[in-house]
mmCIF file of C-alpha atoms in Angstrom:
data_model
loop_
_atom_site.group_PDB
_atom_site.id
_atom_site.type_symbol
_atom_site.label_atom_id
_atom_site.label_comp_id
_atom_site.label_asym_id
_atom_site.label_seq_id
_atom_site.Cartn_x
_atom_site.Cartn_y
_atom_site.Cartn_z
ATOM 1 C CA UNK A 1 -58.846 39.419 30.930
ATOM 2 C CA UNK A 2 -60.345 36.110 30.619
ATOM 3 C CA UNK A 3 -59.920 36.181 26.832
ATOM 4 C CA UNK A 4 -56.166 37.083 27.271
ATOM 5 C CA UNK A 5 -55.644 34.177 29.659
ATOM 6 C CA UNK A 6 -57.430 31.708 27.175
ATOM 7 C CA UNK A 7 -55.250 33.132 24.391
ATOM 8 C CA UNK A 8 -51.968 32.583 26.399
ATOM 9 C CA UNK A 9 -53.070 29.084 27.248
ATOM 10 C CA UNK A 10 -53.642 28.332 23.704
ATOM 11 C CA UNK A 11 -50.272 29.546 22.543
ATOM 12 C CA UNK A 12 -48.536 27.365 25.237
ATOM 13 C CA UNK A 13 -50.681 24.368 24.183
ATOM 14 C CA UNK A 14 -49.826 24.729 20.384
ATOM 15 C CA UNK A 15 -46.064 25.175 21.337
ATOM 16 C CA UNK A 16 -46.079 22.040 23.414
ATOM 17 C CA UNK A 17 -47.630 19.985 20.585
ATOM 18 C CA UNK A 18 -45.055 21.309 18.145
ATOM 19 C CA UNK A 19 -42.274 20.437 20.568
ATOM 20 C CA UNK A 20 -43.670 17.011 20.899
ATOM 21 C CA UNK A 21 -43.873 16.589 17.130
ATOM 22 C CA UNK A 22 -40.199 17.731 16.654
ATOM 23 C CA UNK A 23 -39.049 15.225 19.308
ATOM 24 C CA UNK A 24 -40.829 12.459 17.453
ATOM 25 C CA UNK A 25 -39.235 13.449 14.151
ATOM 26 C CA UNK A 26 -35.691 13.596 15.853
ATOM 27 C CA UNK A 27 -35.224 17.352 14.958
ATOM 28 C CA UNK A 28 -34.582 18.770 18.286
ATOM 29 C CA UNK A 29 -31.081 20.238 19.237
ATOM 30 C CA UNK A 30 -30.730 17.634 22.003
ATOM 31 C CA UNK A 31 -31.129 14.649 19.614
ATOM 32 C CA UNK A 32 -27.790 13.146 18.189
ATOM 33 C CA UNK A 33 -27.285 13.933 14.526
ATOM 34 C CA UNK A 34 -28.130 10.947 12.241
ATOM 35 C CA UNK A 35 -26.267 11.665 8.989
ATOM 36 C CA UNK A 36 -23.146 10.712 7.254
ATOM 37 C CA UNK A 37 -19.775 12.273 8.261
ATOM 38 C CA UNK A 38 -18.838 15.498 6.542
ATOM 39 C CA UNK A 39 -16.379 13.813 4.257
ATOM 40 C CA UNK A 40 -18.093 13.690 0.872
ATOM 41 C CA UNK A 41 -20.988 15.595 -0.854
ATOM 42 C CA UNK A 42 -22.279 12.304 -2.208
ATOM 43 C CA UNK A 43 -23.426 8.977 -0.655
ATOM 44 C CA UNK A 44 -20.281 6.937 -0.276
ATOM 45 C CA UNK A 45 -20.264 3.228 -0.911
ATOM 46 C CA UNK A 46 -18.138 1.394 1.559
ATOM 47 C CA UNK A 47 -15.375 -0.447 -0.309
ATOM 48 C CA UNK A 48 -15.376 -3.163 2.296
ATOM 49 C CA UNK A 49 -18.906 -4.256 1.385
ATOM 50 C CA UNK A 50 -18.108 -5.707 -1.966
ATOM 51 C CA UNK A 51 -14.354 -5.968 -2.390
ATOM 52 C CA UNK A 52 -12.559 -9.318 -2.306
ATOM 53 C CA UNK A 53 -9.067 -10.148 -3.433
ATOM 54 C CA UNK A 54 -8.727 -10.942 -7.080
ATOM 55 C CA UNK A 55 -7.451 -14.433 -7.126
ATOM 56 C CA UNK A 56 -4.190 -15.259 -8.909
ATOM 57 C CA UNK A 57 -4.036 -17.009 -12.308
ATOM 58 C CA UNK A 58 -3.496 -20.649 -11.793
ATOM 59 C CA UNK A 59 0.077 -21.785 -12.430
ATOM 60 C CA UNK A 60 1.600 -25.328 -12.796
ATOM 61 C CA UNK A 61 4.920 -26.264 -11.640
ATOM 62 C CA UNK A 62 5.647 -27.787 -14.974
ATOM 63 C CA UNK A 63 4.986 -24.390 -16.714
ATOM 64 C CA UNK A 64 7.717 -22.518 -14.610
ATOM 65 C CA UNK A 65 10.747 -22.404 -16.790
ATOM 66 C CA UNK A 66 12.807 -20.257 -14.415
ATOM 67 C CA UNK A 67 12.303 -18.244 -11.208
ATOM 68 C CA UNK A 68 13.928 -15.945 -8.766
ATOM 69 C CA UNK A 69 13.386 -15.316 -5.133
ATOM 70 C CA UNK A 70 14.260 -11.828 -3.935
ATOM 71 C CA UNK A 71 13.772 -9.660 -0.900
ATOM 72 C CA UNK A 72 13.002 -5.993 -1.056
ATOM 73 C CA UNK A 73 12.887 -3.045 1.378
ATOM 74 C CA UNK A 74 9.990 -0.550 1.102
ATOM 75 C CA UNK A 75 11.272 2.739 2.651
ATOM 76 C CA UNK A 76 8.267 4.733 3.677
ATOM 77 C CA UNK A 77 10.371 7.983 3.857
ATOM 78 C CA UNK A 78 10.363 8.093 0.085
ATOM 79 C CA UNK A 79 7.684 10.282 -1.368
ATOM 80 C CA UNK A 80 6.239 7.654 -3.711
ATOM 81 C CA UNK A 81 5.583 5.427 -0.771
ATOM 82 C CA UNK A 82 3.746 8.047 1.363
ATOM 83 C CA UNK A 83 0.287 6.520 0.520
ATOM 84 C CA UNK A 84 1.452 3.548 2.501
ATOM 85 C CA UNK A 85 2.402 5.510 5.584
ATOM 86 C CA UNK A 86 -0.104 8.374 5.856
ATOM 87 C CA UNK A 87 -2.441 9.180 7.479
ATOM 88 C CA UNK A 88 -0.636 8.697 10.779
ATOM 89 C CA UNK A 89 -3.871 8.865 12.570
ATOM 90 C CA UNK A 90 -7.247 7.356 11.490
ATOM 91 C CA UNK A 91 -8.992 10.054 9.398
ATOM 92 C CA UNK A 92 -12.580 9.307 8.384
ATOM 93 C CA UNK A 93 -12.446 6.267 6.112
ATOM 94 C CA UNK A 94 -8.629 6.534 5.533
ATOM 95 C CA UNK A 95 -6.197 4.299 7.387
ATOM 96 C CA UNK A 96 -2.443 3.633 6.759
ATOM 97 C CA UNK A 97 -1.139 0.183 5.999
ATOM 98 C CA UNK A 98 0.403 0.088 9.482
ATOM 99 C CA UNK A 99 -2.913 0.905 11.165
ATOM 100 C CA UNK A 100 -4.553 -1.790 9.027
ATOM 101 C CA UNK A 101 -2.067 -4.421 10.274
ATOM 102 C CA UNK A 102 -2.465 -3.390 13.904
ATOM 103 C CA UNK A 103 -6.262 -3.637 13.637
ATOM 104 C CA UNK A 104 -6.106 -6.945 11.890
ATOM 105 C CA UNK A 105 -3.788 -8.422 14.530
ATOM 106 C CA UNK A 106 -6.274 -7.092 17.186
ATOM 107 C CA UNK A 107 -4.222 -7.471 20.321
ATOM 108 C CA UNK A 108 -6.978 -5.815 22.436
ATOM 109 C CA UNK A 109 -8.861 -9.009 22.273
ATOM 110 C CA UNK A 110 -6.471 -11.754 23.133
ATOM 111 C CA UNK A 111 -9.372 -14.431 23.270
ATOM 112 C CA UNK A 112 -10.613 -13.580 19.718
ATOM 113 C CA UNK A 113 -9.422 -16.035 17.237
ATOM 114 C CA UNK A 114 -11.775 -15.583 14.261
ATOM 115 C CA UNK A 115 -10.821 -12.855 11.579
ATOM 116 C CA UNK A 116 -7.453 -12.250 13.201
ATOM 117 C CA UNK A 117 -4.292 -11.834 11.228
ATOM 118 C CA UNK A 118 -1.551 -14.239 12.476
ATOM 119 C CA UNK A 119 2.122 -13.321 12.468
ATOM 120 C CA UNK A 120 5.004 -15.819 12.079
ATOM 121 C CA UNK A 121 8.524 -16.029 13.570
ATOM 122 C CA UNK A 122 10.168 -17.570 10.446
ATOM 123 C CA UNK A 123 10.412 -16.428 6.827
ATOM 124 C CA UNK A 124 8.558 -19.499 5.559
ATOM 125 C CA UNK A 125 5.600 -18.729 7.664
ATOM 126 C CA UNK A 126 5.402 -22.159 9.278
ATOM 127 C CA UNK A 127 5.810 -21.270 13.069
ATOM 128 C CA UNK A 128 3.026 -18.892 14.289
ATOM 129 C CA UNK A 129 4.046 -16.422 16.869
ATOM 130 C CA UNK A 130 2.159 -16.878 20.271
ATOM 131 C CA UNK A 131 -0.131 -13.969 20.988
ATOM 132 C CA UNK A 132 1.578 -13.293 24.416
ATOM 133 C CA UNK A 133 4.918 -13.127 22.612
ATOM 134 C CA UNK A 134 3.578 -10.885 19.854
ATOM 135 C CA UNK A 135 2.025 -8.679 22.545
ATOM 136 C CA UNK A 136 5.461 -8.239 23.944
ATOM 137 C CA UNK A 137 6.941 -7.391 20.597
ATOM 138 C CA UNK A 138 4.411 -4.579 20.158
ATOM 139 C CA UNK A 139 5.337 -2.938 23.488
ATOM 140 C CA UNK A 140 8.542 -1.376 24.864
ATOM 141 C CA UNK A 141 9.532 -1.947 28.474
ATOM 142 C CA UNK A 142 11.401 0.644 30.498
ATOM 143 C CA UNK A 143 12.671 0.610 34.087
ATOM 144 C CA UNK A 144 11.850 4.146 35.757
ATOM 145 C CA UNK A 145 13.864 4.907 38.799
ATOM 146 C CA UNK A 146 11.968 5.644 42.062
ATOM 147 C CA UNK A 147 13.197 8.050 44.657
ATOM 148 C CA UNK A 148 12.293 8.858 48.361
ATOM 149 C CA UNK A 149 11.623 12.255 49.871
ATOM 150 C CA UNK A 150 15.333 12.913 50.175
ATOM 151 C CA UNK A 151 15.964 12.242 46.517
ATOM 152 C CA UNK A 152 17.756 8.953 46.929
ATOM 153 C CA UNK A 153 16.933 6.004 44.447
ATOM 154 C CA UNK A 154 15.077 3.263 46.333
ATOM 155 C CA UNK A 155 14.164 1.112 43.260
ATOM 156 C CA UNK A 156 12.774 0.907 39.858
ATOM 157 C CA UNK A 157 9.234 0.651 38.432
ATOM 158 C CA UNK A 158 8.537 -1.137 35.160
ATOM 159 C CA UNK A 159 6.716 1.007 32.565
ATOM 160 C CA UNK A 160 5.146 -0.533 29.412
ATOM 161 C CA UNK A 161 4.863 1.656 26.295
ATOM 162 C CA UNK A 162 2.740 0.427 23.482
ATOM 163 C CA UNK A 163 4.135 0.992 20.037
ATOM 164 C CA UNK A 164 2.020 2.969 17.508
ATOM 165 C CA UNK A 165 1.384 2.293 13.864
ATOM 166 C CA UNK A 166 3.221 5.506 12.766
ATOM 167 C CA UNK A 167 6.445 3.952 14.169
ATOM 168 C CA UNK A 168 6.553 1.490 11.257
ATOM 169 C CA UNK A 169 8.974 3.159 8.794
ATOM 170 C CA UNK A 170 9.671 0.372 6.323
ATOM 171 C CA UNK A 171 8.533 -3.067 5.158
ATOM 172 C CA UNK A 172 10.506 -5.934 3.920
ATOM 173 C CA UNK A 173 8.830 -8.167 1.288
ATOM 174 C CA UNK A 174 9.713 -11.448 -0.075
ATOM 175 C CA UNK A 175 8.610 -12.150 -3.723
ATOM 176 C CA UNK A 176 9.048 -14.677 -6.487
ATOM 177 C CA UNK A 177 9.552 -13.785 -9.987
ATOM 178 C CA UNK A 178 8.990 -16.640 -12.613
ATOM 179 C CA UNK A 179 8.490 -17.102 -16.319
ATOM 180 C CA UNK A 180 5.319 -18.915 -17.202
ATOM 181 C CA UNK A 181 5.750 -20.690 -20.544
ATOM 182 C CA UNK A 182 1.945 -21.293 -20.771
ATOM 183 C CA UNK A 183 1.414 -17.525 -21.145
ATOM 184 C CA UNK A 184 4.914 -16.638 -22.211
ATOM 185 C CA UNK A 185 5.004 -13.911 -19.682
ATOM 186 C CA UNK A 186 7.155 -12.945 -16.703
ATOM 187 C CA UNK A 187 5.079 -12.886 -13.369
ATOM 188 C CA UNK A 188 5.551 -12.180 -9.914
ATOM 189 C CA UNK A 189 4.033 -12.769 -6.655
ATOM 190 C CA UNK A 190 4.632 -11.335 -3.108
ATOM 191 C CA UNK A 191 5.018 -14.167 -0.508
ATOM 192 C CA UNK A 192 5.693 -12.458 2.860
ATOM 193 C CA UNK A 193 5.506 -8.939 4.229
ATOM 194 C CA UNK A 194 7.590 -8.000 7.320
ATOM 195 C CA UNK A 195 6.921 -4.665 9.155
ATOM 196 C CA UNK A 196 9.824 -2.886 10.764
ATOM 197 C CA UNK A 197 9.435 -0.756 13.740
ATOM 198 C CA UNK A 198 11.540 2.241 14.427
ATOM 199 C CA UNK A 199 11.634 3.570 18.004
ATOM 200 C CA UNK A 200 13.792 5.516 20.457
ATOM 201 C CA UNK A 201 15.350 3.069 23.025
ATOM 202 C CA UNK A 202 17.647 4.416 25.863
ATOM 203 C CA UNK A 203 21.133 2.999 25.969
ATOM 204 C CA UNK A 204 20.821 0.990 22.848
ATOM 205 C CA UNK A 205 22.835 0.471 19.666
ATOM 206 C CA UNK A 206 21.160 1.467 16.506
ATOM 207 C CA UNK A 207 19.734 -1.368 14.303
ATOM 208 C CA UNK A 208 20.676 -4.084 16.876
ATOM 209 C CA UNK A 209 17.448 -5.908 16.486
ATOM 210 C CA UNK A 210 17.738 -5.993 12.773
ATOM 211 C CA UNK A 211 21.318 -7.084 12.084
ATOM 212 C CA UNK A 212 21.381 -9.091 15.289
ATOM 213 C CA UNK A 213 24.932 -8.069 16.085
ATOM 214 C CA UNK A 214 26.366 -6.995 19.375
ATOM 215 C CA UNK A 215 27.585 -3.514 19.600
ATOM 216 C CA UNK A 216 29.434 -2.136 22.682
ATOM 217 C CA UNK A 217 29.194 1.546 21.544
ATOM 218 C CA UNK A 218 25.731 2.223 23.066
ATOM 219 C CA UNK A 219 24.195 5.647 22.219
ATOM 220 C CA UNK A 220 21.638 7.296 24.468
ATOM 221 C CA UNK A 221 18.390 7.702 22.691
ATOM 222 C CA UNK A 222 19.507 6.185 19.525
ATOM 223 C CA UNK A 223 16.806 5.026 16.939
ATOM 224 C CA UNK A 224 16.459 1.180 16.977
ATOM 225 C CA UNK A 225 14.720 -0.960 14.407
ATOM 226 C CA UNK A 226 12.790 -3.994 15.597
ATOM 227 C CA UNK A 227 11.270 -6.803 13.647
ATOM 228 C CA UNK A 228 7.731 -7.802 14.988
ATOM 229 C CA UNK A 229 7.207 -10.971 12.710
ATOM 230 C CA UNK A 230 6.403 -12.096 9.211
ATOM 231 C CA UNK A 231 2.899 -11.864 7.521
ATOM 232 C CA UNK A 232 1.923 -14.417 5.091
ATOM 233 C CA UNK A 233 0.840 -12.162 2.226
ATOM 234 C CA UNK A 234 -2.062 -14.258 0.999
ATOM 235 C CA UNK A 235 -3.613 -14.033 4.601
ATOM 236 C CA UNK A 236 -3.174 -10.301 4.634
ATOM 237 C CA UNK A 237 -4.799 -9.741 1.188
ATOM 238 C CA UNK A 238 -8.498 -9.907 2.386
ATOM 239 C CA UNK A 239 -7.742 -7.086 4.738
ATOM 240 C CA UNK A 240 -6.007 -5.003 2.082
ATOM 241 C CA UNK A 241 -8.906 -5.426 -0.443
ATOM 242 C CA UNK A 242 -11.261 -3.964 1.870
ATOM 243 C CA UNK A 243 -9.258 -0.688 2.646
ATOM 244 C CA UNK A 244 -9.130 2.146 0.315
ATOM 245 C CA UNK A 245 -5.855 4.086 -0.143
ATOM 246 C CA UNK A 246 -5.240 7.674 -1.154
ATOM 247 C CA UNK A 247 -4.762 7.705 -4.940
ATOM 248 C CA UNK A 248 -2.343 10.630 -5.586
ATOM 249 C CA UNK A 249 -3.200 10.598 -9.433
ATOM 250 C CA UNK A 250 -6.929 10.555 -9.177
ATOM 251 C CA UNK A 251 -8.639 10.429 -5.770
ATOM 252 C CA UNK A 252 -12.001 9.705 -7.352
ATOM 253 C CA UNK A 253 -10.662 6.486 -8.655
ATOM 254 C CA UNK A 254 -11.140 3.837 -6.245
ATOM 255 C CA UNK A 255 -7.957 2.094 -5.314
ATOM 256 C CA UNK A 256 -7.294 -0.462 -2.349
ATOM 257 C CA UNK A 257 -4.082 -1.468 -0.839
ATOM 258 C CA UNK A 258 -4.478 -4.821 -2.630
ATOM 259 C CA UNK A 259 -4.551 -2.966 -5.899
ATOM 260 C CA UNK A 260 -1.654 -0.766 -5.120
ATOM 261 C CA UNK A 261 0.761 -3.619 -3.765
ATOM 262 C CA UNK A 262 -0.349 -6.669 -5.658
ATOM 263 C CA UNK A 263 -1.225 -5.535 -9.180
ATOM 264 C CA UNK A 264 -0.093 -1.910 -9.678
ATOM 265 C CA UNK A 265 3.052 -2.229 -7.788
ATOM 266 C CA UNK A 266 2.948 1.469 -7.177
ATOM 267 C CA UNK A 267 5.770 1.678 -4.784
ATOM 268 C CA UNK A 268 9.494 2.136 -4.631
ATOM 269 C CA UNK A 269 11.835 -0.443 -3.196
ATOM 270 C CA UNK A 270 15.560 -1.659 -3.030
ATOM 271 C CA UNK A 271 16.569 -5.275 -3.333
ATOM 272 C CA UNK A 272 18.783 -6.279 -0.347
ATOM 273 C CA UNK A 273 19.031 -10.001 -0.954
ATOM 274 C CA UNK A 274 18.552 -12.719 -3.696
ATOM 275 C CA UNK A 275 18.298 -16.417 -3.021
ATOM 276 C CA UNK A 276 21.888 -17.848 -3.074
ATOM 277 C CA UNK A 277 23.698 -20.759 -1.905
ATOM 278 C CA UNK A 278 25.200 -18.822 1.153
ATOM 279 C CA UNK A 279 21.852 -17.468 2.145
ATOM 280 C CA UNK A 280 23.342 -14.065 2.784
ATOM 281 C CA UNK A 281 22.396 -10.444 2.184
ATOM 282 C CA UNK A 282 24.052 -7.981 -0.143
ATOM 283 C CA UNK A 283 25.556 -6.125 2.819
ATOM 284 C CA UNK A 284 27.323 -9.274 4.012
ATOM 285 C CA UNK A 285 29.490 -9.438 1.034
ATOM 286 C CA UNK A 286 29.594 -5.745 -0.099
ATOM 287 C CA UNK A 287 30.217 -3.214 2.600
ATOM 288 C CA UNK A 288 30.267 -0.084 0.484
ATOM 289 C CA UNK A 289 26.756 1.476 0.350
ATOM 290 C CA UNK A 290 27.351 2.758 -3.190
ATOM 291 C CA UNK A 291 28.421 -0.743 -4.331
ATOM 292 C CA UNK A 292 25.365 -2.229 -2.560
ATOM 293 C CA UNK A 293 23.029 -0.157 -4.554
ATOM 294 C CA UNK A 294 24.839 -0.998 -7.934
ATOM 295 C CA UNK A 295 24.455 -4.740 -6.886
ATOM 296 C CA UNK A 296 20.808 -4.177 -6.276
ATOM 297 C CA UNK A 297 20.417 -2.512 -9.711
ATOM 298 C CA UNK A 298 22.244 -5.482 -11.299
ATOM 299 C CA UNK A 299 19.826 -7.925 -9.776
ATOM 300 C CA UNK A 300 16.904 -5.688 -10.992
ATOM 301 C CA UNK A 301 18.435 -5.877 -14.618
ATOM 302 C CA UNK A 302 18.695 -9.546 -14.349
ATOM 303 C CA UNK A 303 14.989 -9.830 -13.638
ATOM 304 C CA UNK A 304 14.180 -7.505 -16.624
ATOM 305 C CA UNK A 305 16.239 -9.488 -19.153
ATOM 306 C CA UNK A 306 14.961 -12.945 -17.872
ATOM 307 C CA UNK A 307 11.955 -12.863 -20.114
ATOM 308 C CA UNK A 308 14.052 -12.074 -23.134
ATOM 309 C CA UNK A 309 16.676 -14.494 -22.396
ATOM 310 C CA UNK A 310 14.177 -17.360 -22.458
ATOM 311 C CA UNK A 311 12.788 -16.511 -25.924
ATOM 312 C CA UNK A 312 13.807 -18.881 -28.799
ATOM 313 C CA UNK A 313 13.642 -18.154 -32.380
#
């Protein structure tokens, strides 16, 4: 009986020692799992650790023989533009362009001033938008009626709803196309990027914040587009270069938002304005939508032939 007792005591002692050793090695079930997320079967190198924006080639004003300033709309509903819109929620290392901008603006830390993306209220990016005003632009305020026990309205309560990145459905970009006689090539450069929010606003006219026109025919629950400010593209590029984008052609080939927008220009867009003496958009002097697209294609063809027209033999 004593031998059995000593044997049982020895088994418990050995089990206790192994348990202590497992805890020291971090292999017990109660320990948190210390490993990479289940996203790749290989060790993934973070693109943000080594990627910086590729600088533009230097350009002298004397070498610019001709240039055009145009404005485009990138509609995220088009299939070719889906890598800019998806994923609508953060998934592993993937973020949408809108999510990247929201994170760069970082409105949750109003006192933070370092490494924060500023927004501007003018197209020339000379007037920064105050953070309190920007915080209001990224939220929707609604008045919710309050009722007493008998069902009679006794007042209203203000409800603030924060906009989400997936509500950005298009971007307006301003770019300059110019002919560099030093390299004898036609070049381009994006100057500003403007996100456009689309949300449902009770008792509002559609697109009232975009065209800035009054409309008496208000539609309940109509989709409304809202400008939130202009982004100076050179200030956005450091954020774009550190974020990978889904490459629909070869997902193993590393591609950042900066590569896609700045160098590859792998997106579809429509010209809605070119620099003119009246400073007006195409829709202001052409009302028919079909003719507006024809005018947009005419401006595109003018850019394509710019390089050929400047050659002299």
